[in-house]
Short mmCIF file of C-alpha atoms and ligand atoms in Angstrom, two decimals:
data_model
loop_
_atom_site.label_atom_id
_atom_site.label_comp_id
_atom_site.label_asym_id
_atom_site.label_seq_id
_atom_site.Cartn_x
_atom_site.Cartn_y
_atom_site.Cartn_z
CA MET A 294 -0.14 -0.12 -0.06
CA SER A 295 1.45 3.24 -1.10
CA LYS A 296 2.02 5.37 1.92
CA SER A 297 1.76 9.26 1.92
CA LEU A 298 5.22 10.51 1.43
CA ASP A 299 7.07 13.93 2.06
CA THR A 300 8.34 13.98 -1.79
CA SER A 301 10.98 16.36 -0.78
CA THR A 302 12.63 13.76 1.00
CA SER A 303 15.88 12.15 0.14
CA GLU A 304 14.12 9.08 -0.26
CA ALA A 305 11.91 10.03 -2.79
CA GLU A 306 14.91 11.83 -4.47
CA GLN A 307 16.73 8.31 -4.36
CA THR A 308 13.83 6.75 -6.17
CA VAL A 309 13.66 9.52 -8.78
CA THR A 310 17.16 8.90 -9.46
CA ASP A 311 16.76 4.83 -9.56
CA VAL A 312 13.88 5.43 -11.72
CA VAL A 313 15.89 7.56 -14.35
CA ASP A 314 18.84 4.97 -14.25
CA GLY A 315 16.70 2.30 -14.37
CA ILE A 316 15.17 3.63 -17.79
CA ALA A 317 18.56 4.42 -18.95
CA ALA A 318 19.75 0.77 -18.44
CA THR A 319 16.60 -0.71 -20.21
CA THR A 320 17.48 1.55 -23.36
CA PRO A 321 19.80 -1.03 -25.02
CA ASP A 322 16.84 -3.99 -24.70
CA VAL A 323 14.47 -1.51 -25.93
CA ARG A 324 16.63 -0.99 -28.85
CA ARG A 325 16.87 -4.60 -29.74
CA ALA A 326 13.02 -5.15 -29.55
CA ILE A 327 12.59 -2.25 -32.02
CA ALA A 328 15.12 -4.26 -34.22
CA ASP A 329 13.36 -7.79 -33.33
CA HIS A 330 9.48 -7.43 -32.75
CA ARG A 331 8.78 -5.52 -35.87
CA GLY A 332 5.63 -7.33 -36.49
CA GLN A 333 2.07 -6.40 -35.69
CA SER A 334 0.72 -8.09 -32.39
CA ASN A 335 -2.74 -8.26 -33.58
CA SER A 336 -4.33 -6.39 -30.41
CA VAL A 337 -4.79 -2.66 -29.63
CA ASN A 338 -4.13 -0.55 -26.74
CA PRO A 339 -6.59 0.97 -24.27
CA THR A 340 -7.11 3.91 -26.64
CA GLY A 341 -7.43 1.93 -29.92
CA ASP A 342 -4.41 2.43 -31.28
CA ASP A 343 -2.97 -0.91 -32.91
CA GLN A 344 -0.04 -2.43 -30.98
CA LEU A 345 3.18 -3.51 -32.37
CA ALA A 346 4.83 -6.57 -30.76
CA ALA A 347 7.83 -3.81 -30.12
CA ASP A 348 5.00 -1.85 -28.01
CA LEU A 349 4.38 -4.78 -25.78
CA ARG A 350 7.88 -5.72 -25.62
CA ALA A 351 9.18 -2.18 -24.45
CA ASP A 352 6.16 -2.20 -22.04
CA GLU A 353 7.09 -5.57 -20.44
CA LEU A 354 10.76 -4.53 -20.03
CA PHE A 355 9.97 -1.28 -18.24
CA GLU A 356 7.63 -2.91 -15.94
CA ARG A 357 9.67 -5.56 -14.76
CA ARG A 358 12.79 -3.02 -14.45
CA LEU A 359 10.63 -0.12 -12.49
CA LEU A 360 8.46 -2.31 -10.15
CA ASP A 361 11.78 -4.04 -9.12
CA ILE A 362 12.67 -0.57 -7.25
CA ASP A 363 11.81 -0.34 -3.75
CA GLY A 364 10.56 3.19 -3.88
CA VAL A 365 8.08 2.57 -6.71
CA ALA A 366 4.47 1.72 -6.08
CA THR A 367 3.04 1.66 -9.26
CA TYR A 368 3.54 1.30 -12.89
CA ALA A 369 0.94 2.74 -15.57
CA SER A 370 1.63 2.65 -19.48
CA GLU A 371 -0.37 3.71 -22.55
CA GLU A 372 -0.47 -0.12 -23.59
CA ARG A 373 -2.26 -1.39 -20.76
CA ALA A 374 -5.77 -1.11 -19.27
CA ASP A 375 -5.01 -1.00 -15.36
CA VAL A 376 -2.21 0.44 -13.03
CA LYS A 377 0.00 -2.60 -11.58
CA ALA A 378 0.74 -1.94 -8.28
CA THR A 379 3.17 -3.08 -5.55
CA ASP A 380 4.67 -1.76 -2.40
CA GLY A 381 6.44 1.55 -2.65
CA ARG A 382 5.83 5.08 -2.73
CA LEU A 383 5.82 6.68 -6.04
CA HIS A 384 4.19 6.34 -9.24
CA VAL A 385 5.66 5.74 -12.66
CA ALA A 386 3.38 6.35 -15.97
CA MET A 387 4.81 5.84 -19.36
CA ASP A 388 4.43 5.33 -23.10
CA PRO A 389 6.92 2.83 -23.48
CA LEU A 390 7.48 3.07 -27.04
CA ASP A 391 6.45 6.48 -28.51
CA GLY A 392 5.89 6.60 -32.52
CA SER A 393 6.05 2.93 -32.93
CA SER A 394 4.28 3.63 -36.41
CA ASN A 395 7.83 5.01 -37.51
CA LEU A 396 9.11 1.67 -36.91
CA GLU A 397 8.62 0.49 -40.16
CA PRO A 398 10.29 3.60 -41.79
CA ASN A 399 13.06 3.17 -39.34
CA SER A 400 12.28 7.17 -38.37
CA GLY A 401 12.64 8.48 -35.01
CA MET A 402 10.73 6.68 -31.77
CA GLY A 403 11.20 7.20 -28.13
CA THR A 404 10.05 6.92 -24.45
CA ILE A 405 8.31 9.02 -22.07
CA PHE A 406 8.11 8.85 -18.43
CA GLY A 407 6.46 10.66 -15.76
CA VAL A 408 7.27 9.84 -11.84
CA TYR A 409 4.32 11.15 -9.76
CA SER A 410 3.59 11.48 -5.95
CA GLU A 411 0.38 10.23 -6.44
CA ARG A 412 -1.26 7.07 -7.93
CA PRO A 413 -2.60 8.06 -11.70
CA PRO A 414 -5.11 9.33 -12.73
CA THR A 415 -3.79 12.25 -11.13
CA VAL A 416 -3.29 15.68 -12.10
CA GLY A 417 0.25 16.90 -13.40
CA THR A 418 1.32 19.44 -10.84
CA ASN A 419 1.84 15.86 -9.00
CA LEU A 420 4.92 15.42 -11.25
CA LEU A 421 8.12 15.03 -9.41
CA ALA A 422 9.91 14.34 -12.33
CA ALA A 423 9.54 13.59 -16.61
CA GLY A 424 11.65 12.73 -19.31
CA PHE A 425 12.03 11.11 -22.44
CA VAL A 426 14.44 8.95 -24.28
CA VAL A 427 15.07 9.21 -28.61
CA TYR A 428 16.08 6.29 -29.97
CA GLY A 429 17.80 7.90 -33.11
CA PRO A 430 21.10 7.77 -34.64
CA ILE A 431 22.29 7.91 -30.88
CA THR A 432 20.30 7.25 -27.90
CA SER A 433 19.67 10.26 -25.93
CA MET A 434 17.75 11.20 -22.96
CA VAL A 435 15.88 14.48 -21.55
CA VAL A 436 15.08 14.59 -17.64
CA ALA A 437 13.50 17.20 -16.22
CA ARG A 438 13.54 17.29 -12.13
CA LYS A 439 13.71 20.09 -9.64
CA GLY A 440 13.12 22.85 -12.52
CA ARG A 441 16.11 21.94 -14.42
CA VAL A 442 16.49 20.00 -17.66
CA HIS A 443 19.37 17.72 -18.50
CA GLU A 444 19.99 16.03 -21.76
CA TYR A 445 21.94 12.88 -21.58
CA ILE A 446 24.09 10.62 -24.49
CA VAL A 447 23.05 6.74 -23.27
CA GLU A 448 25.55 4.04 -24.39
CA ASP A 449 25.26 0.63 -23.18
CA GLY A 450 22.72 1.52 -20.73
CA ASP A 451 24.98 4.27 -19.18
CA LYS A 452 24.12 7.81 -19.14
CA ARG A 453 26.67 10.69 -19.37
CA VAL A 454 25.56 14.43 -19.37
CA VAL A 455 25.94 16.62 -22.16
CA ASP A 456 23.81 19.71 -21.15
CA ASP A 457 23.06 19.99 -17.76
CA ASP A 458 20.82 23.13 -18.36
CA VAL A 459 18.62 22.79 -21.09
CA THR A 460 16.42 25.87 -22.41
CA VAL A 461 14.21 26.37 -24.98
CA PRO A 462 16.10 28.91 -27.29
CA ASP A 463 14.28 32.39 -27.53
CA ASP A 464 14.23 32.73 -31.11
CA PRO A 465 11.72 29.96 -32.18
CA THR A 466 13.20 27.73 -35.71
CA VAL A 467 10.57 24.94 -36.08
CA PHE A 468 7.13 24.01 -35.81
CA GLY A 469 5.26 20.48 -36.17
CA PHE A 470 1.38 20.45 -35.83
CA GLY A 471 -0.50 16.91 -36.14
CA GLY A 472 -3.81 15.46 -37.34
CA GLY A 473 -3.96 17.11 -40.68
CA VAL A 474 -5.05 20.60 -41.93
CA ASP A 475 -8.48 19.14 -42.89
CA SER A 476 -9.35 17.95 -39.80
CA TRP A 477 -8.15 21.26 -37.92
CA THR A 478 -10.54 23.56 -36.42
CA GLU A 479 -10.89 27.09 -38.37
CA GLU A 480 -9.01 28.88 -35.46
CA PHE A 481 -6.09 26.35 -35.38
CA GLU A 482 -5.92 26.41 -39.20
CA SER A 483 -5.38 30.25 -39.44
CA TYR A 484 -2.88 29.97 -36.30
CA ALA A 485 -1.16 27.39 -38.26
CA GLU A 486 -1.18 29.53 -41.44
CA GLU A 487 0.55 32.61 -39.87
CA ILE A 488 3.06 30.08 -38.14
CA ARG A 489 4.14 28.10 -41.59
CA HIS A 490 5.46 31.52 -42.77
CA GLU A 491 7.35 32.35 -39.73
CA LEU A 492 9.03 28.67 -38.73
CA LYS A 493 10.35 25.96 -40.69
CA LEU A 494 8.43 22.54 -40.61
CA ARG A 495 9.39 19.76 -38.66
CA TYR A 496 7.13 17.02 -38.03
CA GLY A 497 8.15 13.06 -37.95
CA GLY A 498 5.06 11.30 -36.48
CA ALA A 499 6.87 10.83 -33.21
CA MET A 500 6.20 13.62 -30.45
CA VAL A 501 9.57 12.80 -28.44
CA ALA A 502 11.43 13.65 -31.83
CA ASP A 503 9.51 16.57 -32.55
CA ILE A 504 9.60 18.07 -29.16
CA ASN A 505 13.41 17.35 -29.04
CA GLN A 506 13.46 19.45 -32.02
CA VAL A 507 11.72 22.56 -30.20
CA LEU A 508 13.76 22.08 -27.19
CA THR A 509 17.02 22.48 -29.39
CA TYR A 510 15.82 24.89 -31.89
CA GLY A 511 12.72 26.79 -30.08
CA GLY A 512 9.39 26.71 -31.53
CA VAL A 513 5.81 24.81 -31.24
CA PHE A 514 4.62 21.35 -31.25
CA SER A 515 0.97 20.47 -31.34
CA TYR A 516 -1.35 17.77 -31.60
CA PRO A 517 -4.47 19.90 -31.75
CA GLU A 518 -8.20 19.52 -30.96
CA LEU A 519 -9.82 18.34 -34.36
CA GLU A 520 -13.22 19.15 -35.69
CA SER A 521 -14.17 15.39 -35.47
CA ARG A 522 -12.29 14.85 -32.20
CA PRO A 523 -12.24 17.76 -29.77
CA GLU A 524 -10.12 15.78 -27.13
CA GLY A 525 -7.31 15.44 -29.67
CA LYS A 526 -5.21 12.23 -30.01
CA LEU A 527 -2.28 12.34 -27.49
CA ARG A 528 -2.93 10.85 -23.80
CA VAL A 529 -2.87 13.05 -20.74
CA GLN A 530 -1.22 11.26 -18.31
CA PHE A 531 1.40 9.20 -20.53
CA GLU A 532 2.45 12.03 -23.08
CA GLY A 533 0.85 15.42 -22.14
CA HIS A 534 1.88 15.89 -18.55
CA PRO A 535 5.40 14.70 -18.96
CA MET A 536 6.12 16.59 -22.15
CA ALA A 537 4.54 19.54 -20.17
CA TYR A 538 6.61 19.30 -17.12
CA ILE A 539 9.65 19.05 -19.34
CA VAL A 540 9.03 22.00 -21.52
CA GLU A 541 7.74 24.22 -18.84
CA SER A 542 11.00 23.40 -16.97
CA ALA A 543 12.96 24.41 -19.72
CA GLY A 544 11.43 27.87 -19.79
CA GLY A 545 8.67 27.34 -22.41
CA ARG A 546 4.89 26.90 -22.00
CA SER A 547 2.28 24.15 -22.63
CA SER A 548 -1.44 24.14 -22.90
CA ASP A 549 -4.62 22.14 -23.44
CA GLY A 550 -5.68 25.34 -25.55
CA ASN A 551 -6.86 27.19 -22.28
CA ARG A 552 -4.40 26.29 -19.43
CA SER A 553 -1.35 24.75 -18.41
CA LEU A 554 -1.22 21.10 -19.43
CA LEU A 555 -0.10 20.37 -15.62
CA GLU A 556 -3.30 21.53 -14.26
CA VAL A 557 -5.32 18.96 -16.10
CA ASP A 558 -6.85 16.50 -13.87
CA PRO A 559 -7.95 13.47 -15.80
CA ASP A 560 -10.84 11.22 -14.37
CA ALA A 561 -9.66 8.39 -16.62
CA LEU A 562 -6.03 6.83 -16.93
CA HIS A 563 -6.39 6.91 -20.60
CA GLU A 564 -7.72 10.39 -20.95
CA ARG A 565 -6.85 12.15 -24.29
CA THR A 566 -6.11 16.09 -24.65
CA PRO A 567 -5.39 18.73 -27.08
CA LEU A 568 -1.69 19.49 -26.65
CA TYR A 569 0.19 22.89 -27.19
CA LEU A 570 3.90 22.93 -26.29
CA GLY A 571 6.76 25.70 -27.17
CA ASN A 572 8.09 29.23 -26.87
CA ASP A 573 5.90 30.96 -24.57
CA ASP A 574 4.89 33.38 -26.92
CA LEU A 575 4.08 31.04 -29.31
CA VAL A 576 1.57 29.33 -27.04
CA ASP A 577 0.12 32.53 -25.88
CA ARG A 578 -0.78 33.37 -29.27
CA LEU A 579 -2.13 30.01 -30.03
CA GLU A 580 -4.40 30.46 -27.06
CA ALA A 581 -5.75 33.80 -27.92
CA SER A 582 -6.25 32.59 -31.42
CA ILE A 583 -8.55 29.87 -30.25
CA ASP A 584 -10.26 31.58 -27.58
P1 LIG B 56 2.06 5.85 -32.62
O1 LIG B 56 3.13 5.85 -31.45
O2 LIG B 56 0.84 5.24 -32.76
O3 LIG B 56 3.06 6.34 -33.77
O4 LIG B 56 1.50 7.47 -32.49
C1 LIG B 56 2.66 8.78 -31.92
C2 LIG B 56 1.94 9.68 -31.27
O5 LIG B 56 1.32 9.19 -30.22
C3 LIG B 56 2.90 11.06 -31.13
O6 LIG B 56 3.89 10.50 -30.72
C4 LIG B 56 2.72 11.56 -32.83
O7 LIG B 56 3.00 13.01 -32.17
C5 LIG B 56 1.46 11.25 -33.11
O8 LIG B 56 1.03 10.14 -32.62
C6 LIG B 56 1.34 10.92 -34.60
O9 LIG B 56 0.25 10.78 -34.91
P2 LIG B 56 -0.21 10.84 -36.69
O10 LIG B 56 0.11 9.58 -36.99
O11 LIG B 56 -1.62 10.98 -36.33
O12 LIG B 56 0.66 12.08 -37.05
#
C-alpha cells in the first residue's frame, strides 16, 4: 500500500534517480526490441491504437525493471488498461514506445515517462520528474527534475550528461502540427497559416523527436483538438503531463488550449487532450487565437 510521502525527502529523490537510471539501463533492450519485434501484435491498446510487438515488449521490459525499484509503488502505461501495484511510494506512468508507427520506415521513436507523487489518474502538478528517450542515430535522454532539464547520451545503458541546463531558445525556428489540415478547426488553421510563414516545418510522427527539435531550436509542437475529435489524440497521463513538465522546466509553455497541461486532472487513466507546447509567446498566441 503506498504511504503518503513527503516527496521532498532524500528517499523520494533517490527513487527518482533510480527510475531515471533504470530507464537508461533498459534502453539497449528496447533498441533490440525495435529491431527484433517489428510485426503487428493483432491487439489494440486501451485507446484503440494498433499495438506492435515492440510496443508490448518495451512495456514488459520497463514494467519489470521499474517495479523492481523499492520506492516505486505503481507502474502505468499507454499500452495497458490498468495500473500495476506493488509496495512503494512513487508512481511511474509511461509511453514505453512512442512513435511505433515510425518503426517500419526506421524513423525516430522514443520513450516518455513521468514520476508522480500520487497514483494515476492524477493531476500533472503531482509530477516530481519527467523525461524522454530518443532512439535516434544515438540514444539520448532528456530529464526534468527540480526545475532543471538535463540532456544525456546513453551508451550501453549508462548515461553521461551533455547539457546540464537545457532551455528553449528565445528565437524559435521550427514547428510541427499533427492531425492533418483538413481535420483542424478554423481557429487552429488560421494560427497554423501564420506560423508556417514564420517557422520551418519539422513533423516526424513521433512527439519525442519533434519536441526534442523544439527544445533544441525553439518553436512550437501541437496535436490540436480536431473538428471530429475535440479531445485530440494524445494521452494526458503518459504524454501530455510529462512533456509539459519538461518544456515548462526548460522555460517554455504548455497548454490544452486554455491552461497549462499540468493543471489537467484526468478522471480516467487513458484520457486524451489537445496538446500545445513550445516558446511561451507562440503558445500565448495559440491560446489567444483559439479562444
Ligand atoms: P504512434 O505511437 O501510434 O506512432 O503515435 C505517435 C503519437 O502518439 C505521437 O508520438 C505523434 O506525435 C502522433 O501520435 C502522430 O500522430 P499521426 O500519426 O496522426 O500524425
